[in-house]
Coordinates of C-alpha atoms and ligand atoms in Angstrom, one line a residue:
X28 CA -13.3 -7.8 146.3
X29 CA -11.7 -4.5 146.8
X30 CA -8.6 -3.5 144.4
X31 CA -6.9 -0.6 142.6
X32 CA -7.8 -0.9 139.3
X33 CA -8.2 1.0 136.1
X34 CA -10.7 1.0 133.3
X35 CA -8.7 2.9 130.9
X36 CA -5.1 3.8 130.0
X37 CA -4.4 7.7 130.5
X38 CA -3.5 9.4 133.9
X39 CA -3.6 8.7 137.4
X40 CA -7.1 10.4 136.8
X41 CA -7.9 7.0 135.3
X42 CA -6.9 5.1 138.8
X43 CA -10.4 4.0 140.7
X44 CA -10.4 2.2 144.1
X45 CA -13.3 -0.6 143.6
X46 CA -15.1 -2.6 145.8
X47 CA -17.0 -4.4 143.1
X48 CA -14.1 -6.4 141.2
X49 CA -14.6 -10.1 140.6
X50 CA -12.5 -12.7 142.6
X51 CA -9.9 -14.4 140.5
X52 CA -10.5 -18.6 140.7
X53 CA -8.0 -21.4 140.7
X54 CA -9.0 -22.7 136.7
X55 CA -6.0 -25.2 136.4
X56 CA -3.0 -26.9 137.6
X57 CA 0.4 -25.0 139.1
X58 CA -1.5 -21.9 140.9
X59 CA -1.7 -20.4 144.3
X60 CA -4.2 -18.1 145.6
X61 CA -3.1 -15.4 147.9
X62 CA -5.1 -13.2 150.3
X63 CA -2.7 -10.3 149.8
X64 CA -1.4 -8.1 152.8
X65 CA 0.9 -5.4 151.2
X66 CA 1.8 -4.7 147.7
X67 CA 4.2 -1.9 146.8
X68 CA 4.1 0.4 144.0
X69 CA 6.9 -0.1 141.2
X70 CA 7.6 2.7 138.2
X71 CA 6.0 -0.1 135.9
X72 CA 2.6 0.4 137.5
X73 CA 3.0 4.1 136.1
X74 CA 4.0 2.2 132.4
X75 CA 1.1 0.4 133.1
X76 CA -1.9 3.7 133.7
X77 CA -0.3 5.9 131.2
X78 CA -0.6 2.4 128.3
X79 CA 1.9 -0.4 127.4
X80 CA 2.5 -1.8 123.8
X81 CA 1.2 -5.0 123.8
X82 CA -1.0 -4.9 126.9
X83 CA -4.9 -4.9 126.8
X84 CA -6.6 -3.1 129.3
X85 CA -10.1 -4.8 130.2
X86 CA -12.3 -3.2 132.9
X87 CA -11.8 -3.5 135.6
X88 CA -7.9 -4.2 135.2
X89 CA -6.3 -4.7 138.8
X90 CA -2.8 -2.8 138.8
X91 CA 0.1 -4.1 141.4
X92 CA 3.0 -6.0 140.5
X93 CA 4.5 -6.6 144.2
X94 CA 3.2 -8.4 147.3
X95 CA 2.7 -10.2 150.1
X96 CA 0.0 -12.5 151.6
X97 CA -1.2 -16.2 152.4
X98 CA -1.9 -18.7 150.5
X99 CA -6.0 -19.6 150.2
X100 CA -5.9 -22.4 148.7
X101 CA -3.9 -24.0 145.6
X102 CA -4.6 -26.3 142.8
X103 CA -4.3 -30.0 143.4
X104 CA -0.7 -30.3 142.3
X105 CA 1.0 -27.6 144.3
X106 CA 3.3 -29.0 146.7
X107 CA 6.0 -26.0 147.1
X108 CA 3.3 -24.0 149.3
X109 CA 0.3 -24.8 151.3
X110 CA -2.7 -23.3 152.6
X111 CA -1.9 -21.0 155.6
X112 CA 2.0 -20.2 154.1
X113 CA 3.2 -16.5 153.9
X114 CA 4.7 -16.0 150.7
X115 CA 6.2 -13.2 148.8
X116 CA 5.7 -12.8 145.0
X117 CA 7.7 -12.8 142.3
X118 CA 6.0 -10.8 139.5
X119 CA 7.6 -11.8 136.2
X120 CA 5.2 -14.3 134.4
X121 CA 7.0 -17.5 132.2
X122 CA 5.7 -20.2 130.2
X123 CA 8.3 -22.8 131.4
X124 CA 8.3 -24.4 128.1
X125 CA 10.4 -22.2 125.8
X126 CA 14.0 -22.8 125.6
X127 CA 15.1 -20.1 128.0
X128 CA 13.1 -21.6 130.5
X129 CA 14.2 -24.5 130.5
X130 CA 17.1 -23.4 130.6
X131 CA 16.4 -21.4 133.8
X132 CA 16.3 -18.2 132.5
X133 CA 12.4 -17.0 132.9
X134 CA 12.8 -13.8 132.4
X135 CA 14.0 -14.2 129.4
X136 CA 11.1 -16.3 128.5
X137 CA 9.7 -15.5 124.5
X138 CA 5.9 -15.4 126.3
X139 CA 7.2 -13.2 129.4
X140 CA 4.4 -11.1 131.2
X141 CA 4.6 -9.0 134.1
X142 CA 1.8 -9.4 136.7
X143 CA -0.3 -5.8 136.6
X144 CA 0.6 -5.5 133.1
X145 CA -0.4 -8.3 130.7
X146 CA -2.1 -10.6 133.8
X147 CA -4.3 -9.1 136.7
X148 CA -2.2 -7.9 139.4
X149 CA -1.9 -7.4 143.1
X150 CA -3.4 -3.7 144.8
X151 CA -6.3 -6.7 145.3
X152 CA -7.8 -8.4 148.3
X153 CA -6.6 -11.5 146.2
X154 CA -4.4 -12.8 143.6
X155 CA -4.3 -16.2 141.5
X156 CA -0.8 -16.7 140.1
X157 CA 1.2 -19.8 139.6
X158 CA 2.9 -21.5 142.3
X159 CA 6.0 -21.0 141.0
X160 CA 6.2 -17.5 141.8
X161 CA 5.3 -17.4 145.5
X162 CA 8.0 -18.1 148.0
X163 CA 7.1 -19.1 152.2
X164 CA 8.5 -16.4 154.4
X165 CA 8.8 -16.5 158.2
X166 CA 6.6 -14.2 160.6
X167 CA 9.7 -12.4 161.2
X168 CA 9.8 -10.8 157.6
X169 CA 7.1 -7.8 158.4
X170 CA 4.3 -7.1 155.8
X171 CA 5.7 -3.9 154.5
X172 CA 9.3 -5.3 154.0
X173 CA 7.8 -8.3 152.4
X174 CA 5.5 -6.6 150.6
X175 CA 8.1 -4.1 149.1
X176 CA 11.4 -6.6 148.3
X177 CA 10.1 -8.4 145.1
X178 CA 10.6 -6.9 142.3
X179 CA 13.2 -4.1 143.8
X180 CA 15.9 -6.7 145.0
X181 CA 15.1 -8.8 142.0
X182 CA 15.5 -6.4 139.3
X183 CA 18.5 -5.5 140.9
X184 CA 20.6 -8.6 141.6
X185 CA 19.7 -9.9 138.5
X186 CA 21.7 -6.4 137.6
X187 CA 25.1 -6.1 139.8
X188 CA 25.2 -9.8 140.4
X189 CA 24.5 -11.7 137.2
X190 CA 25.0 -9.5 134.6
X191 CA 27.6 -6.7 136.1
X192 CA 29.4 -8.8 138.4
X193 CA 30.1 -7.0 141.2
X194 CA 32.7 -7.4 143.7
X195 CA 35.9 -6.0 145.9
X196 CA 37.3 -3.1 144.4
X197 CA 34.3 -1.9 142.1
X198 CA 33.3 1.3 141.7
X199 CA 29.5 1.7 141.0
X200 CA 27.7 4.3 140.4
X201 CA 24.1 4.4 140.9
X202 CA 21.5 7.4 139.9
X203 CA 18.8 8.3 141.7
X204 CA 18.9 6.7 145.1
X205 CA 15.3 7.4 146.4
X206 CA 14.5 4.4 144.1
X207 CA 13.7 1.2 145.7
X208 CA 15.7 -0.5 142.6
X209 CA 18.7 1.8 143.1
X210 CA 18.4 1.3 147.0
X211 CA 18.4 -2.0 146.6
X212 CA 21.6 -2.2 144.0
X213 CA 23.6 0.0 146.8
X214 CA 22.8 -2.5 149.5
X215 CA 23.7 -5.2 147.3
X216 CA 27.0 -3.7 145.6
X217 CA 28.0 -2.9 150.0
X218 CA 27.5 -6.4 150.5
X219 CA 29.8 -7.8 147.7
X220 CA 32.7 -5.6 148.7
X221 CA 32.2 -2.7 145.9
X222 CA 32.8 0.9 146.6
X223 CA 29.5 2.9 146.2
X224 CA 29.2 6.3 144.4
X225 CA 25.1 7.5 144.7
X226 CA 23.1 10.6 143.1
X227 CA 19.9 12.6 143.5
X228 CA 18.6 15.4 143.4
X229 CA 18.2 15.9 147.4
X230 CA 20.9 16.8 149.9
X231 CA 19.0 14.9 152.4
X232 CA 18.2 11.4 150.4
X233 CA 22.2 11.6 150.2
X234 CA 22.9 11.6 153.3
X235 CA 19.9 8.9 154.0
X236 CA 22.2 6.8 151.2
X237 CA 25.0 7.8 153.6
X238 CA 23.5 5.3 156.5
X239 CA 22.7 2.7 153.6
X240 CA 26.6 2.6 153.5
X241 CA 27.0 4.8 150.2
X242 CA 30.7 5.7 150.1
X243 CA 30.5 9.0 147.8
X244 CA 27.0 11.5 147.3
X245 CA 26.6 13.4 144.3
X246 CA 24.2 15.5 143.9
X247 CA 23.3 15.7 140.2
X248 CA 21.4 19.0 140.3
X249 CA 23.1 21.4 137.7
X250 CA 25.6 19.2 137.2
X251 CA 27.5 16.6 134.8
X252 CA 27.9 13.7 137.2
X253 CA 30.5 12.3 134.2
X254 CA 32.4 15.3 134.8
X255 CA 32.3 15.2 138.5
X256 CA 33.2 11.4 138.9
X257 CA 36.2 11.8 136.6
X258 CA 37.0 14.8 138.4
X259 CA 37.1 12.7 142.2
X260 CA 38.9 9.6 140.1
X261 CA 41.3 11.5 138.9
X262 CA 40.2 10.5 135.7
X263 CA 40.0 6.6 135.9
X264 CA 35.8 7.0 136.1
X265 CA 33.9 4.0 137.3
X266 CA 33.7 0.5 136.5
X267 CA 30.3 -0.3 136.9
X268 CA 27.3 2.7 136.1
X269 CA 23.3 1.6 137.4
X270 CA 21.5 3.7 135.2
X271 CA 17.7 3.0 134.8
X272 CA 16.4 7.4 134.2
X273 CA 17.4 6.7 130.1
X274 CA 18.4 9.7 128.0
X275 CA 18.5 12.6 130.6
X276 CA 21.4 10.6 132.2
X277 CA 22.6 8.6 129.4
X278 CA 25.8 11.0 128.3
X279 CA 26.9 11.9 131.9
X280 CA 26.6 7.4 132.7
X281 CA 29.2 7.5 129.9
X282 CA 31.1 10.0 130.9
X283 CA 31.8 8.6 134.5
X284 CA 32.9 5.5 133.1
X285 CA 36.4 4.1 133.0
X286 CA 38.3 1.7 130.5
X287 CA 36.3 -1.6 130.5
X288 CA 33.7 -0.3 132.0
X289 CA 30.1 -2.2 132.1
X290 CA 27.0 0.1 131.8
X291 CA 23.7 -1.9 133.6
X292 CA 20.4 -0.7 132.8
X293 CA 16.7 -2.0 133.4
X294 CA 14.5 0.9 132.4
X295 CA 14.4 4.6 130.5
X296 CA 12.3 6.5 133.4
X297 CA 13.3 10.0 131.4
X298 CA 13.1 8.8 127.7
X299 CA 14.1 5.5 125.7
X300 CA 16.5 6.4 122.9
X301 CA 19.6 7.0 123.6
X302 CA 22.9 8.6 121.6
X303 CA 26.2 6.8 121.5
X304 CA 29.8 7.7 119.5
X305 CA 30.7 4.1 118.9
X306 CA 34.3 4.9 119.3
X307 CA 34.3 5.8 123.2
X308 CA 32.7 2.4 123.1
X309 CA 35.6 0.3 121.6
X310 CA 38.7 2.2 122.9
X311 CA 37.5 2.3 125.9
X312 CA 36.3 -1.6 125.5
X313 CA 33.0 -0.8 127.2
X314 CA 30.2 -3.4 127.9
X315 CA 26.6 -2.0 128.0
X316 CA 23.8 -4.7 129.4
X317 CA 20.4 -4.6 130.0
X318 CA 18.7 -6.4 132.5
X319 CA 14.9 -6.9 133.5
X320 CA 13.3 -8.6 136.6
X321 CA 14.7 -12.2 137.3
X322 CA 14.6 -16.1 137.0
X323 CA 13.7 -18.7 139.9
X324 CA 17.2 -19.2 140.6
X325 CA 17.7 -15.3 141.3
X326 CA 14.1 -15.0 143.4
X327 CA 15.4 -18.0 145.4
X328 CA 19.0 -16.3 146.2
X329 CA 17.3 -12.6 146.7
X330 CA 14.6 -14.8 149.4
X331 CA 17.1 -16.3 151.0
X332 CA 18.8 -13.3 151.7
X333 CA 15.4 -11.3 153.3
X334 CA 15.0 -14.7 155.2
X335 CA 18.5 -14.1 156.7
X336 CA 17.7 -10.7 157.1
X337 CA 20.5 -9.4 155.3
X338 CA 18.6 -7.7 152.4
X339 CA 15.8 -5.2 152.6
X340 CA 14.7 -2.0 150.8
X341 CA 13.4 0.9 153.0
X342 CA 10.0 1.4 153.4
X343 CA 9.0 5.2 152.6
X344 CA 5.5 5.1 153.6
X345 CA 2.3 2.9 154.0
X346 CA -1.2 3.9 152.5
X347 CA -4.3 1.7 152.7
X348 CA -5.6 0.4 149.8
X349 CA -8.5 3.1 149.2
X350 CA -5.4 6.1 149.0
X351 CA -3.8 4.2 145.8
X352 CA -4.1 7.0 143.9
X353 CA -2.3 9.3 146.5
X354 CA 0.5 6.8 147.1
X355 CA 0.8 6.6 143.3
X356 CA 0.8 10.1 142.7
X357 CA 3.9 10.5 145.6
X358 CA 5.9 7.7 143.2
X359 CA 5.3 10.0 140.4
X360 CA 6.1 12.9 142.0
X361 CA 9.3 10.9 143.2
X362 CA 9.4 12.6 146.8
X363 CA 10.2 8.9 148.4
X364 CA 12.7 7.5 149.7
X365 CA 12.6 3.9 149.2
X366 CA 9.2 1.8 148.4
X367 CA 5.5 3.1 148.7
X368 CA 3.6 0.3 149.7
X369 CA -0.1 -0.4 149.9
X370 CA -1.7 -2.3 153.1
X371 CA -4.9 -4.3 152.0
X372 CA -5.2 -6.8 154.7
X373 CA -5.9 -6.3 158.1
Ligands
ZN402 ZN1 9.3 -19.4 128.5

């Protein structure tokens, strides 16, 4: 079959479009395999080419963690999905047997993998994965949308909605809004009633959050956004800072922060340790969380919401599958605005 794959960790020089790579079988109970129509590219892809802890790398490794596509065929147990279903996937991997997931926390799971990182992903013709990360979607749900909400609107309701707790009369501040994770956060901090404060780098990706219903545009070039917020607050700060760039933001995310305060991160895009004076966190009785992906109960709630058509991340641009490379290369160059996503099927 035809996928994205790479044979070593290293740059995107390492990222080959092959037409050669063998098709994954059905080789036990509780899978689904997908013909895949659109995947989008995620940051973790990037984690993925440059080497993750943990993570072998066996030739030809398919990349992709996002997607879309119909079920093939499924093993003889699977009654959640059928043969002929559109589905979208959910791309965090769990063993269902350890305590968190049983109790319904997956992605907390002691054995959690990520498909594209630790299990053969999706910039593929086709997928095998277990049933109980597909979910049907109607035809009205396009490919690209479909293709581009997983792991985006996952990541970040698990975020604002279970672990921040969003809602009327929150301020949240979110970095770096040509993100599909941040995009998806504003959308879904609008939606619970929260007042919106957005960054970036660009005037015009501002004012492109500015139709997404951001309430306040920073743009964090030159600046400290701690300074600024405290400055438009008149020094009250936020309650709730989205902050997945790590230690080039890290200070300033504190700085914009009011008294009881929650900080919400999933991800260090700019670096991974980070500085703290442990007294700004007590008097100002801050709470600092981390977050990552999302369990069935928060897939289901993020579905339901694409089905209703009330959630959906922007679609920057579309590449076929042969131009990974070039797609990948405009993530890390982060010129989008909202998801890159790669169209495989017809
Ligand atoms: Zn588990």
């Amino acid at each position: 079959m035809r996928a994205l794959t790479i044979s070593t960790t290293g740059s995107l020089d390492a990222v080959e479009y092959s037409t050669d790579v063998a098709a994954p079988v059905i080789s036990g109970p509780g899978l689904v395999r997908l013909r895949l129509q659109a995947a989008a590219l995620n940051h973790l892809n990037l984690w993925a080419i440059r080497g993750l802890p943990g993570a072998t790398v066996t030739p030809k490794w398919v990349l992709g963690s996002d997607g879309t596509g119909v079920v093939e065929d499924v093993s003889d147990d699977v009654t959640s999905v059928q043969r002929g279903d559109r589905v979208v996937i959910n791309a965090g991997l769990s063993c269902r047997r350890c305590e968190y997931c049983l109790a319904g926390e997956q992605s907390l799971c002691v054995k959690f993998r990520v498909l594209g990182e630790q299990a053969p992903g999706t910039f593929a013709e086709q997928v095998v994965l277990p049933a109980t990360n597909v979910r049907a979607i109607p035809p009205s749900v396009s490919d690209a949308d479909a293709g581009a909400f997983g792991l985006a609107t996952l990541t970040a309701w698990r975020m604002l909605v279970s672990r921040a707790r969003v809602g009327p009369g929150d301020e949240v501040l979110i970095w770096g809004i040509g993100g599909g994770v941040a995009q998806a956060a504003l959308l879904i901090a609008k939606a619970r009633g929260a007042r919106v404060w957005v960054t970036s780098g660009s005037d015009e990706k501002l004012q492109r959050a500015r139709a997404l219903g951001a309430d306040e545009l920073i743009n964090h070039t030159g600046i400290d956004v701690g300074r600024e917020v405290r400055a438009r607050t008149g020094k009250r700060g936020v309650n709730v800072v989205v902050d997945s760039v790590g230690s080039a933001t890290w200070e300033q995310s504190l700085g914009a922060l009011g008294r009881a305060g929650r900080l919400v991160t999933c991800g260090g895009t700019s670096g991974h340790v980070l500085q703290m004076d442990v007294r700004k966190l007590f008097w100002n009785q801050w709470t600092i969380m981390g977050a990552t992906m999302g369990s069935d109960s928060e897939f289901d709630s993020v579905v339901a919401e694409l089905v209703a058509g009330r959630l959906s991340v922007p679609v920057d641009s579309v590449f076929p599958l042969e131009r990974g490379r070039e797609a990948l290369e405009r993530l890390q160059g982060g010129r989008q605005f909202g998801k890159i996503v790669l169209q495989i099927g017809p």
